[in-house]
Coordinates of C-alpha atoms and ligand atoms in Angstrom, one line a residue:
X27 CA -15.7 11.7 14.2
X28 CA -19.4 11.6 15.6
X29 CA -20.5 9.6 18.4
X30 CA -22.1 6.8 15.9
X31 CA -20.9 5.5 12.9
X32 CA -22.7 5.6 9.3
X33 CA -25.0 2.6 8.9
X34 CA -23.2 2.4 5.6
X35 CA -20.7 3.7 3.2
X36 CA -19.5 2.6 -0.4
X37 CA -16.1 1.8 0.4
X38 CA -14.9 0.7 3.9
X39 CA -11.4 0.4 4.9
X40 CA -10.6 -1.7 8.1
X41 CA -7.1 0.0 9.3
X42 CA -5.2 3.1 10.2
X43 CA -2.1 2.7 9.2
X44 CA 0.1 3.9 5.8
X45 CA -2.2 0.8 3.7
X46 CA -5.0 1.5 5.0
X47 CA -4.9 5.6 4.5
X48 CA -3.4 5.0 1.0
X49 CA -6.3 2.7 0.2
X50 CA -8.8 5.2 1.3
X51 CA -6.8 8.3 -1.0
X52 CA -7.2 5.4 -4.0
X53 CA -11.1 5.3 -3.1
X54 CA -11.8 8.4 -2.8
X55 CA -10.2 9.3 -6.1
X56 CA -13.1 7.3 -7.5
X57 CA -15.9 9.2 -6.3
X58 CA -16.4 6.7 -3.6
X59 CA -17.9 7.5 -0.3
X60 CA -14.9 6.2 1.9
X61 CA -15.4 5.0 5.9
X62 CA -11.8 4.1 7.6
X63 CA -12.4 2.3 10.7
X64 CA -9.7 2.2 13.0
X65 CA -9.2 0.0 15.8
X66 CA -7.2 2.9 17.9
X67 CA -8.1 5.8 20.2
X68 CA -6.9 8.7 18.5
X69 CA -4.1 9.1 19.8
X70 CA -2.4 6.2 19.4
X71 CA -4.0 5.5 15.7
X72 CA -1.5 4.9 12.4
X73 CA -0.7 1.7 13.3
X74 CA 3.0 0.0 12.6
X75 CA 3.3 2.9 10.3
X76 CA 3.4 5.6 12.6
X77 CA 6.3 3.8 14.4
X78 CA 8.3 3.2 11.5
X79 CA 11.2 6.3 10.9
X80 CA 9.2 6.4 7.7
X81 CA 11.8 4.9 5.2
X82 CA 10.8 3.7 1.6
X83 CA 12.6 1.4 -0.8
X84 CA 11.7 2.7 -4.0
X85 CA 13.1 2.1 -7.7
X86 CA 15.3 5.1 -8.8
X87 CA 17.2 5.8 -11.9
X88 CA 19.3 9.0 -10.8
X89 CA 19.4 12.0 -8.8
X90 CA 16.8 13.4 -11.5
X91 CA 14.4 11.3 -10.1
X92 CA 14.7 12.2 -6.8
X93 CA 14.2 15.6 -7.4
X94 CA 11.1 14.9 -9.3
X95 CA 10.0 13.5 -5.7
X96 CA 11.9 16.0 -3.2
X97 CA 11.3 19.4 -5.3
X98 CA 13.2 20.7 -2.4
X99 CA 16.4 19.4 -2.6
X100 CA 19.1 22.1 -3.2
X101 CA 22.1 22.2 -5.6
X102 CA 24.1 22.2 -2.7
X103 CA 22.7 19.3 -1.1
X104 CA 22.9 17.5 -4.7
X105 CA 26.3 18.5 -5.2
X106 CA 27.2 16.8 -1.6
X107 CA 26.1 13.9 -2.2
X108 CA 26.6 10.2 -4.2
X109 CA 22.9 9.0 -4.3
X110 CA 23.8 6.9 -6.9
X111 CA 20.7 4.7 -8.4
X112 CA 18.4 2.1 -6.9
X113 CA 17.2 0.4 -10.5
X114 CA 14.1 -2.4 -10.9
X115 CA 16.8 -5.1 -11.1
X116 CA 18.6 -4.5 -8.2
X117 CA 15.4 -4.2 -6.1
X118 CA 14.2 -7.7 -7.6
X119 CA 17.3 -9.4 -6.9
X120 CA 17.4 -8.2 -3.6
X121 CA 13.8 -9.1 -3.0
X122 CA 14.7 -12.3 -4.5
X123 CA 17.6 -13.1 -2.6
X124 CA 16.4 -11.8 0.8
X125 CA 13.5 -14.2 0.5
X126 CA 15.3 -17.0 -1.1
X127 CA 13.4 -16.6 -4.1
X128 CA 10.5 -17.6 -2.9
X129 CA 8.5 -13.8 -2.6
X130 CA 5.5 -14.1 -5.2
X131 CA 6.6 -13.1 -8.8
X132 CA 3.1 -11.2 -9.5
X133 CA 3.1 -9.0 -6.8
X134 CA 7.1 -8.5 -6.4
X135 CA 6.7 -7.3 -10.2
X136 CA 4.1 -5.0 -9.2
X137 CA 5.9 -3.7 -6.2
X138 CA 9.0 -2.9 -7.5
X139 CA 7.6 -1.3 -10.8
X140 CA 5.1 0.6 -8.9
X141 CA 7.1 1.7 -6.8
X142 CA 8.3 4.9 -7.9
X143 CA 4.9 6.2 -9.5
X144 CA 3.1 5.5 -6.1
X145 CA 5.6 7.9 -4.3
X146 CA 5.2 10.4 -7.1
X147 CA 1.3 9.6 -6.7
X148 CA 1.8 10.5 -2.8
X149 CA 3.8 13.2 -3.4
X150 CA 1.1 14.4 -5.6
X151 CA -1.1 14.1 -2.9
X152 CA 0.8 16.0 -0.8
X153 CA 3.1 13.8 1.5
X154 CA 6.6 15.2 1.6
X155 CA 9.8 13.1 1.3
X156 CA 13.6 14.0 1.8
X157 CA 16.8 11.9 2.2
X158 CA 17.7 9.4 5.0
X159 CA 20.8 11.6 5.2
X160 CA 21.2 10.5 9.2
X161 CA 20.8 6.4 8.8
X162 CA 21.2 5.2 5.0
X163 CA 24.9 7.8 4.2
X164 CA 28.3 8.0 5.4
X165 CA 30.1 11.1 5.3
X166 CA 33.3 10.7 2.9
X167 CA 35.6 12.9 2.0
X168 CA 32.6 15.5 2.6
X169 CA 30.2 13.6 0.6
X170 CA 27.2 12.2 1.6
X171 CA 27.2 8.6 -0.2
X172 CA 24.1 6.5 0.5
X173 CA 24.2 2.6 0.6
X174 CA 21.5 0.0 1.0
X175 CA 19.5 0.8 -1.7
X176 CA 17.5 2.9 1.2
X177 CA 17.6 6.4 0.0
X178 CA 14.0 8.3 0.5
X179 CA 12.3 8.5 3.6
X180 CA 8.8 10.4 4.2
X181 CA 9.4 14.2 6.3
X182 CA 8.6 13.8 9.9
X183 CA 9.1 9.8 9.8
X184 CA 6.4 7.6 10.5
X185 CA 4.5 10.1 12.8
X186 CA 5.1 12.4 10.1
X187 CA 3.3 10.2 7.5
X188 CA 0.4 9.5 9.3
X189 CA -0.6 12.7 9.7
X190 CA 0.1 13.9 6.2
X191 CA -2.2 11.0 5.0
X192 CA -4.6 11.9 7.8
X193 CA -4.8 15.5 6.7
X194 CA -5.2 14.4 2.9
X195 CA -7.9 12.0 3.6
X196 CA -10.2 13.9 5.5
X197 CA -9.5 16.4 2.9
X198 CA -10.7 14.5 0.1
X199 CA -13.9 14.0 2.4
X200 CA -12.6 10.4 3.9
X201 CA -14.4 10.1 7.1
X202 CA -12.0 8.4 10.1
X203 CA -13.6 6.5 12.8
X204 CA -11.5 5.8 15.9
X205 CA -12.1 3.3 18.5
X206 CA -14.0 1.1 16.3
X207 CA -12.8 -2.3 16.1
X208 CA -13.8 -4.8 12.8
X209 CA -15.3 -7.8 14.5
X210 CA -16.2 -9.6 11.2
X211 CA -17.1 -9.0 7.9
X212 CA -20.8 -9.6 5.7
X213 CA -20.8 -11.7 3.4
X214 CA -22.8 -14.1 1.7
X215 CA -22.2 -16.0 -2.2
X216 CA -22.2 -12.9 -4.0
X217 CA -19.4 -11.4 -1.9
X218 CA -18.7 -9.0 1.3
X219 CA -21.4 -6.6 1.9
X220 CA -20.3 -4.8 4.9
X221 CA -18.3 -5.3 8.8
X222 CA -19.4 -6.0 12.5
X223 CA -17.5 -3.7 14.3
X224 CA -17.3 -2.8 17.7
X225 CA -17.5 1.0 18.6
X226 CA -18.2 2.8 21.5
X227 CA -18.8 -0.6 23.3
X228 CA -21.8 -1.2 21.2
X229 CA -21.5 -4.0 18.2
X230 CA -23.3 -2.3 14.8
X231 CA -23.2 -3.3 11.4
X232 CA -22.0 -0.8 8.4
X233 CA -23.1 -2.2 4.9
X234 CA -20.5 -1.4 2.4
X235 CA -20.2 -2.2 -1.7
X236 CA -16.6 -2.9 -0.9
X237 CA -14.5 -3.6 2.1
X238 CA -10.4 -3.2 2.0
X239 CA -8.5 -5.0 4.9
X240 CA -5.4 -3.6 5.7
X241 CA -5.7 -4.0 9.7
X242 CA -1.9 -5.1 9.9
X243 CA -0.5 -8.5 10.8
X244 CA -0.5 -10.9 14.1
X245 CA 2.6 -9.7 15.7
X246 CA 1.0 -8.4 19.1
X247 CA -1.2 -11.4 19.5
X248 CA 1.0 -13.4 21.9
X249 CA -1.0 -16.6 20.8
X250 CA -1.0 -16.6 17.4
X251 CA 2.8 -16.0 17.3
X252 CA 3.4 -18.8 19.4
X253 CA 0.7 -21.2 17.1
X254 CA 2.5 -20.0 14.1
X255 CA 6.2 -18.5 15.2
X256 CA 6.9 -21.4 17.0
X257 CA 8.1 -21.7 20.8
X258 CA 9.6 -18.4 22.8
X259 CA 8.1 -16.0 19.9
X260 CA 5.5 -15.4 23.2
X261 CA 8.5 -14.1 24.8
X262 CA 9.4 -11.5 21.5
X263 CA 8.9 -7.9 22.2
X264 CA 7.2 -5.9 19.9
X265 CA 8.0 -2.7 18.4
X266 CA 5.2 -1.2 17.2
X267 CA 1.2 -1.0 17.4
X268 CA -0.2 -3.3 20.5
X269 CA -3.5 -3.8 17.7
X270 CA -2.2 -5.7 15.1
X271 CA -3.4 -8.5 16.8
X272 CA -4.3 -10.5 13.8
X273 CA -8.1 -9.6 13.4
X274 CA -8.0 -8.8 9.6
X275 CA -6.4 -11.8 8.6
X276 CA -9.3 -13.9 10.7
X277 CA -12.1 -12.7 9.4
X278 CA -10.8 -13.2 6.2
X279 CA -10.2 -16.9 7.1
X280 CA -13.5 -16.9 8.4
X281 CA -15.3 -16.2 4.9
X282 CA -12.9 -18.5 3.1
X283 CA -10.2 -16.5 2.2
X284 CA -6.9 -18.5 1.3
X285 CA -3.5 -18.4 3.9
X286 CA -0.7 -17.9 2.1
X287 CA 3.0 -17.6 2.6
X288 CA 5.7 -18.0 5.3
X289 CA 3.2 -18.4 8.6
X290 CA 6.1 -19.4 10.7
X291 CA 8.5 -16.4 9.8
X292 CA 8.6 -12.7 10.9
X293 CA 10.4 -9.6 10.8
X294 CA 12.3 -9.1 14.1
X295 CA 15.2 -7.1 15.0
X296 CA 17.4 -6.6 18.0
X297 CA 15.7 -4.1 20.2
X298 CA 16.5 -3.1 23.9
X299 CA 16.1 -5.8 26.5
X300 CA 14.4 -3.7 28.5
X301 CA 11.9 -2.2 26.4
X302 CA 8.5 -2.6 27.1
X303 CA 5.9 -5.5 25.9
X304 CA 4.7 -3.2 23.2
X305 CA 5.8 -0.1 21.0
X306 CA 6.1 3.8 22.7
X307 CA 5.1 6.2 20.8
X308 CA 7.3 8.7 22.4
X309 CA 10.6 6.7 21.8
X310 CA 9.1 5.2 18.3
X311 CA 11.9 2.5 16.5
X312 CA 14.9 4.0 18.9
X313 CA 15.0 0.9 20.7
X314 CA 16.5 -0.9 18.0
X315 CA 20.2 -1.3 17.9
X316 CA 21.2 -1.5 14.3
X317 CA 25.1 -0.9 14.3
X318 CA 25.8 -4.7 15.3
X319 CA 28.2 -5.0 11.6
X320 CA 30.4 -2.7 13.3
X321 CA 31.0 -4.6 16.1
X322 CA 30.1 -8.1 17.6
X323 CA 27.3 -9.9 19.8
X324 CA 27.6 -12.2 22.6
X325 CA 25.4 -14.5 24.2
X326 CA 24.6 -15.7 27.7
X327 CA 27.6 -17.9 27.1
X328 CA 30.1 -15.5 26.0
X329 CA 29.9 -16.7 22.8
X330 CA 29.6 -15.2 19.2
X331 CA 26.9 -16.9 17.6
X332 CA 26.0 -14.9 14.0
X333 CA 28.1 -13.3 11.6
X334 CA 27.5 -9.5 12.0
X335 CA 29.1 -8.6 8.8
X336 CA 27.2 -11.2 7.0
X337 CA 25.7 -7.9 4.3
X338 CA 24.7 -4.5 4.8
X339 CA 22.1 -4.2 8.6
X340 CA 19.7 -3.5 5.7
X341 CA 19.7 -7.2 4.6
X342 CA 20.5 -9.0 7.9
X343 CA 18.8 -6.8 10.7
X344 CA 15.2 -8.3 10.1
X345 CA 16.0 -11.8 10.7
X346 CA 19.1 -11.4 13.4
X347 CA 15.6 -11.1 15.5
X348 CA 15.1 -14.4 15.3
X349 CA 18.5 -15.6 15.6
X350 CA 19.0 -13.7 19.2
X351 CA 15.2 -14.9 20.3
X352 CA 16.9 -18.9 20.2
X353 CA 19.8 -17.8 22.4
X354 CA 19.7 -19.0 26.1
X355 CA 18.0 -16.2 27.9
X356 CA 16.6 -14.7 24.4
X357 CA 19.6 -12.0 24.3
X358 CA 22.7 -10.8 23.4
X359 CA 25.1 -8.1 23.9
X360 CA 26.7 -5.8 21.0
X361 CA 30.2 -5.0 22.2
X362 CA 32.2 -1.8 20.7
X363 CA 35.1 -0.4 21.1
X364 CA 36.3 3.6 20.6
X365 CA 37.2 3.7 17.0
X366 CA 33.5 2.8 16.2
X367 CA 31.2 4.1 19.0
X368 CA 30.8 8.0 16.9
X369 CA 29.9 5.9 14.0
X370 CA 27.0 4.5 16.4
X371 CA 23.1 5.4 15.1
X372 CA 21.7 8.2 16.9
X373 CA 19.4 5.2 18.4
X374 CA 22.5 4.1 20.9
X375 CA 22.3 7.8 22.5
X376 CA 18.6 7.6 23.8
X377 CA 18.0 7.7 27.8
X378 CA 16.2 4.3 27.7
X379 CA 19.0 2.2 26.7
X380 CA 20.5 -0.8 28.3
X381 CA 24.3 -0.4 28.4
X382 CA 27.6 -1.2 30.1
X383 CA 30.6 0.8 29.6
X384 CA 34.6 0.2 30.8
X385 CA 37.9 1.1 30.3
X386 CA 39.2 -2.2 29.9
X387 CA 38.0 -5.8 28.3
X388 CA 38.3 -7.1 31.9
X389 CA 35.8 -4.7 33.3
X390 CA 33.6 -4.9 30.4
X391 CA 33.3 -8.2 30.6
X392 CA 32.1 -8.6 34.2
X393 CA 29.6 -5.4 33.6
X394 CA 27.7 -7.8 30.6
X395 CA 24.7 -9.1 33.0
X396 CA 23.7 -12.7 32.9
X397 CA 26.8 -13.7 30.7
X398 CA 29.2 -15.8 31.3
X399 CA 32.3 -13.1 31.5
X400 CA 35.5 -15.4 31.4
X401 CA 34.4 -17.1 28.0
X402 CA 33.2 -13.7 26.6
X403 CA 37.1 -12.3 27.7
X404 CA 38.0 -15.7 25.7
X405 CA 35.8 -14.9 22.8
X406 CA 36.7 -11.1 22.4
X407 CA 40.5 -12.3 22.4
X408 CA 40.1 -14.4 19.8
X409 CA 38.1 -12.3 17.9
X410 CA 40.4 -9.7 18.0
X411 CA 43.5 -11.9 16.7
X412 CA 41.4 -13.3 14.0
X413 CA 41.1 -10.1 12.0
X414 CA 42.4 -9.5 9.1
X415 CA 44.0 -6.0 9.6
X416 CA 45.3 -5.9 6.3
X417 CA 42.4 -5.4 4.5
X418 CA 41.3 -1.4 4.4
X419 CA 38.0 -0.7 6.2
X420 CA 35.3 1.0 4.6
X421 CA 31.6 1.2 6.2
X422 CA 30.2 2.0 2.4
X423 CA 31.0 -0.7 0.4
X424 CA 31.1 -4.4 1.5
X425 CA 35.1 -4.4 2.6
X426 CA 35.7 -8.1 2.7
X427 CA 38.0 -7.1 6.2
X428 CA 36.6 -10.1 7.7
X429 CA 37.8 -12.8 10.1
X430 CA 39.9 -15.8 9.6
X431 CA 40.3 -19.2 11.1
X432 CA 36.7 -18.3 13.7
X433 CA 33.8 -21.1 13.9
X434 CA 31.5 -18.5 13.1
X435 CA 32.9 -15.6 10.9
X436 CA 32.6 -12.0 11.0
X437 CA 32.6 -11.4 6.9
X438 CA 32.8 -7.5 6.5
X439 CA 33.6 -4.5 8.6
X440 CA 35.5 -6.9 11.1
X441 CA 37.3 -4.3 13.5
X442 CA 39.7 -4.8 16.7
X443 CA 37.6 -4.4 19.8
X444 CA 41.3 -3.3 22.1
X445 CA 40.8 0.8 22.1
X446 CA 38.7 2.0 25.1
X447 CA 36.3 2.5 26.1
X448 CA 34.6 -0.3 25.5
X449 CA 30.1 0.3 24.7
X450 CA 28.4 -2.8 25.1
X451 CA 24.4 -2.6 24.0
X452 CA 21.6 -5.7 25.8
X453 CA 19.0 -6.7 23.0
X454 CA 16.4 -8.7 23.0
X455 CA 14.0 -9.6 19.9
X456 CA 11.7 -7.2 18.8
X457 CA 9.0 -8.7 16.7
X458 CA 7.6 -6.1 14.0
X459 CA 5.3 -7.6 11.7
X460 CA 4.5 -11.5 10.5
X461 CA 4.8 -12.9 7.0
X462 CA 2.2 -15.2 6.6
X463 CA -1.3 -13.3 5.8
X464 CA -4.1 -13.3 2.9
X465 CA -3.7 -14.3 -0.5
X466 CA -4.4 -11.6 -3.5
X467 CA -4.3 -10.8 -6.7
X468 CA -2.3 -7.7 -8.7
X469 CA -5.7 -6.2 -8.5
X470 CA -5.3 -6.7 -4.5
X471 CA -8.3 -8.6 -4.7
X472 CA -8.3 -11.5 -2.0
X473 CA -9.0 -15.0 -3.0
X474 CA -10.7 -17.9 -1.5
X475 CA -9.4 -21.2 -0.8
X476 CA -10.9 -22.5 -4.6
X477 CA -8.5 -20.3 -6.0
X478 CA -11.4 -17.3 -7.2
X479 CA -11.5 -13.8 -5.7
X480 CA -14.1 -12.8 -3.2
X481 CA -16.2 -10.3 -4.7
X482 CA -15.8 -7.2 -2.5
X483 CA -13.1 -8.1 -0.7
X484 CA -9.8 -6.2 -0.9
X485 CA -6.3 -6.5 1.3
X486 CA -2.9 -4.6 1.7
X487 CA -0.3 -4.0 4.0
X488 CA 1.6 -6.7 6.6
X489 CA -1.5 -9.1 6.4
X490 CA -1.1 -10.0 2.7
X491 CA 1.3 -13.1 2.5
X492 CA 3.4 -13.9 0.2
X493 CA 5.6 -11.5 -0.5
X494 CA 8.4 -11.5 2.3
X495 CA 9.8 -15.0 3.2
X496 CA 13.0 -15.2 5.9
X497 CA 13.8 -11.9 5.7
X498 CA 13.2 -8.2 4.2
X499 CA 15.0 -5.6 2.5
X500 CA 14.8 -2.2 4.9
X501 CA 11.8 0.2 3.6
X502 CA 9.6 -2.3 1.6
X503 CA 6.9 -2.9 4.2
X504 CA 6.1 1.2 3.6
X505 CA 6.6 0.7 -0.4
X506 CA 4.3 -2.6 -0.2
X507 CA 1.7 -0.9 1.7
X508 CA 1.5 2.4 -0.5
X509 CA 1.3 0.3 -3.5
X510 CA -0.9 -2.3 -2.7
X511 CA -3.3 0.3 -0.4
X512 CA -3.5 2.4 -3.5
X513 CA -4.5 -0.9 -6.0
X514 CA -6.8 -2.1 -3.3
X515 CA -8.5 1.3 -2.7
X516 CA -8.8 1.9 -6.5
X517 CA -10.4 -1.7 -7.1
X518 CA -12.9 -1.1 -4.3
X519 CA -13.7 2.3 -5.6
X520 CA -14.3 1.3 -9.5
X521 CA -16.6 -1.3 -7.8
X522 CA -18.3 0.8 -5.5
X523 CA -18.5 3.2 -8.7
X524 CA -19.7 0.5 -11.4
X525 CA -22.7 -0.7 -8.8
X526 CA -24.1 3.3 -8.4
Ligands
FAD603 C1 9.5 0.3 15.0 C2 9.2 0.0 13.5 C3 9.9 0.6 12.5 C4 9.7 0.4 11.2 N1 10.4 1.0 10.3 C5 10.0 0.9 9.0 C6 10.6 1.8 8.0 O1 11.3 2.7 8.3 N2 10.2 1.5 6.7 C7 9.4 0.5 6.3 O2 9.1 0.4 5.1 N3 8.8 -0.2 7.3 C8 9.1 -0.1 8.6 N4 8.5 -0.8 9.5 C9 7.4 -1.8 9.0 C10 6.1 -1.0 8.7 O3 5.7 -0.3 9.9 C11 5.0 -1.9 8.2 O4 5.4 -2.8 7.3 C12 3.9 -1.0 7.7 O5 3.7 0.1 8.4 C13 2.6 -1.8 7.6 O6 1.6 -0.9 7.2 P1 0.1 -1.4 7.4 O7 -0.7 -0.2 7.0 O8 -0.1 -2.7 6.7 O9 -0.1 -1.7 8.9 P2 -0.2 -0.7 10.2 O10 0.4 0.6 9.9 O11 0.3 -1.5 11.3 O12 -1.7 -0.5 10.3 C14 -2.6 -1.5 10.7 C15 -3.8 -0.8 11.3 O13 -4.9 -1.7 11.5 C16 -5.5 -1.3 12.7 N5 -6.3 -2.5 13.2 C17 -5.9 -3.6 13.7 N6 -7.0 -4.4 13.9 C18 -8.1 -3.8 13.6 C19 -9.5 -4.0 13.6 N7 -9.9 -5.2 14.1 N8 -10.3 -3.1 13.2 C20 -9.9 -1.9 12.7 N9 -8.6 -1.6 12.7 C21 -7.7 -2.5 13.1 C22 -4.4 -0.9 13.6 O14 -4.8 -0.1 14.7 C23 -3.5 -0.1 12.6 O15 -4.0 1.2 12.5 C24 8.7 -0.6 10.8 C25 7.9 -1.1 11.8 C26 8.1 -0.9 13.2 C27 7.3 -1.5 14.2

């Protein structure tokens, strides 16, 4: 991209990420002349979405439809595996459920029906998708089966996305500005005429027919999350982009745009205690620690305090964040013992890990920093009489081998910890993205506080609220994006069209 930016450009998208590059596809498909400011130097542009391992919860009705998306899926590879089916009512009740019914029933509907076409639309395009054979399948009996409802991931993972859309955007004659940060948008009564944005250290405006905000959520704004989070969320780590500071869903405000949906809640996970304040590119989501339902978590003092078998880490890992952030000392420690350490995600096995490891519970116990070790000894013990052995496990399916007669249970998956060595893993919360964001339409068109839409004004990605409330099924932040970038980017380009 040149030095300056365009004075103007038909359609402008404020973003980088997997909404914002979808949006500008949608656009361009229009005929529209399409400007994507992004906040980013190059090199660390894509937003949340470049972090991501590039998993998508999408609608599926049978291996056919897979390979209508994955042309290269072999026979082989087909004959190897259970993929079973992922069908519009199980992803509504699990949208439901996970959200406690409260997810918005217009754009819920529209995510989960649109979710398959938008992946054959991408596909289309020329993004590239394969299995999650690594993170979302156990091997069994020499069959891949997958689990979760979490089948389809794009090639290359987040990183690999990005530059797919990249490629395909600039292709289609989208022009990408780094380094230029959205100050504000335009607007008067008849709607959003253009941004303020900040490039090169100058401040310039670029008129627009139609502006489409998908600049991500608040997460890496310390103060916000601690306005709207609530106490110690300034203390949260977060995973992925150090921009998603909020901007999009303030200038929104600003014109009159209407908040909507869970402002206090967030999608956080248990990620390293050591990591750094921000997301690494270089190490990208590896500093989670997702296999806690095969093992358990202590606290500061030696204490269980969640049950880790609760549902699948696809339905529990995004608000265990939370739950870990209120501990004393905002951590925890995820104890294992031999029979499931190989069954650990690859993510256990990076360099930048914080771990203990022993021969005996004793040992381990005294190696779990800043706990109290004689009550953890206690707590493993008692753990470890409490399970009920009897019962077959089975990492697939929900196994019901749970715990009986504990405080807090351990539901599924409930193993001895008594066969060394013994692993034990320090987390922390990693914040990923906030709930609470813009109101819009199915025709992702944002609406003011009176309840009408603003003319011009267009919004997808994490800084839509509504749709996630408490917690989030695995792969739908991706999905949401793709299908509300693409609605939003279409709108803004039939507008941009009908005004030529
Ligand atoms: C470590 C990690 C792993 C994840 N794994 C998955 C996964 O496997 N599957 C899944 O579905 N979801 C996953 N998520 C969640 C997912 O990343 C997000 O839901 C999704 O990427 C959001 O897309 P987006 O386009 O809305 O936001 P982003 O991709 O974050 O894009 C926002 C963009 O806005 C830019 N921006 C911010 N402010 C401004 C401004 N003022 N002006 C211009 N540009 C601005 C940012 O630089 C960024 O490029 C993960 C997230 C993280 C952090």
């Amino acid at each position: 991209m040149s030095e300056t930016l365009p004075s103007s450009a038909e359609v402008v998208v404020v973003g980088g990420g997997n909404a914002a590059l979808c949006a500008a596809l949608a656009a361009a498909e229009h005929g529209a002349s399409v400007l994507v400011l992004e906040r980013a130097p190059e090199n660390e542009a894509g937003g949340n979405s470049r972090f991501t391992a590039g998993a998508f919860r999408s609608v599926y009705d049978g291996v056919d439809d897979l390979r209508a998306l994955m042309p290269d899926l072999t026979d082989e590879e087909v004959a190897n595996s259970d993929f079973g089916a992922y069908r519009q009512e199980k992803f509504f009740d699990d949208m439901g459920r996970v959200t406690e019914y409260r997810t918005d029933p217009d754009l819920c509907e529209v995510l989960v029906k649109r979710s398959k076409e938008t992946l054959l639309w991408m596909r289309d395009k020329g993004v590239r998708f394969a299995p999650i054979w690594g993170r979302q399948a156990y091997k069994i009996g020499g069959r891949f089966k997958f689990w979760g409802g979490l089948t389809i991931e794009a090639s290359g993972g987040g990183p690999g996305l990005v530059e797919a859309l990249t490629k395909i955007a600039r292709k289609d004659g989208v022009v990408i500005a780094y380094g230029a940060r959205t100050l504000s948008l335009i607007a008067d009564d008849d709607g959003v005429k253009g941004v303020r944005v900040k490039h090169n250290g100058r401040t310039v405006e670029v008129k627009a027919k139609a502006v489409v905000l998908a600049a991500g959520g608040f997460q890496a704004n310390a103060e916000m999350r601690t306005r709207y989070l609530g106490p110690l969320w300034e203390l949260a780590k977060v995973r992925g982009t150090r921009f998603n500071t909020g901007d999009g869903i303030r200038m929104a405000l600003d014109i009159g745009a209407m908040p909507t949906g869970n402002w206090s809640g967030a999608h956080a996970v248990g990620w390293d205690r050591n990591a750094p304040e921000f997301g690494d590119l270089t190490v990208g989501d590896n500093f989670q620690k997702h296999s806690y339902p095969l093992g358990i978590m202590i606290n500061a003092l030696g204490e269980r305090f969640v049950d880790e078998g609760a549902d699948f880490r696809n339905y529990t890992y995004a608000k265990y964040g939370r739950v870990i952030l209120m501990q004393p000392g905002q951590f925890a420690w995820q104890v294992f013992d031999r029979k499931v350490i190989p069954m650990l995600r690859d993510e256990y096995r990076i360099k930048q890990v914080t771990k203990a490891r022993a021969d005996t519970l004793e040992e381990l116990a005294g190696k779990l920093v800043d706990v109290d070790a004689g009550r953890a000894l206690e707590t493993i013990r008692a753990y470890n009489k409490a399970v009920m052995t009897e019962v077959p496990f089975d990492p697939n399916v929900k196994d019901g081998r749970g715990t009986r007669g504990l405080t807090i249970p351990k539901s599924n998956w409930a193993n001895t910890i008594d066969e060394p060595p013994f692993e034990a893993y320090a987390v922390t919360c990693g914040i990923t993205f906030t709930f609470g964001g813009l109101k819009i339409d199915t025709g992702a068109r944002v609406i003011d506080v009176e309840g009408a839409p603003i003319p011009g004004l267009f919004a997808a990605g994490e800084l839509v609220g509504g749709i996630f409330y408490f917690n989030y099924p695995g792969g739908t932040g991706l999905m949401n994006g793709a299908v509300f970038g693409r609605i939003a980017g279409a709108s803004a380009g039939r507008r941009a069209a009908e005004s030529r």
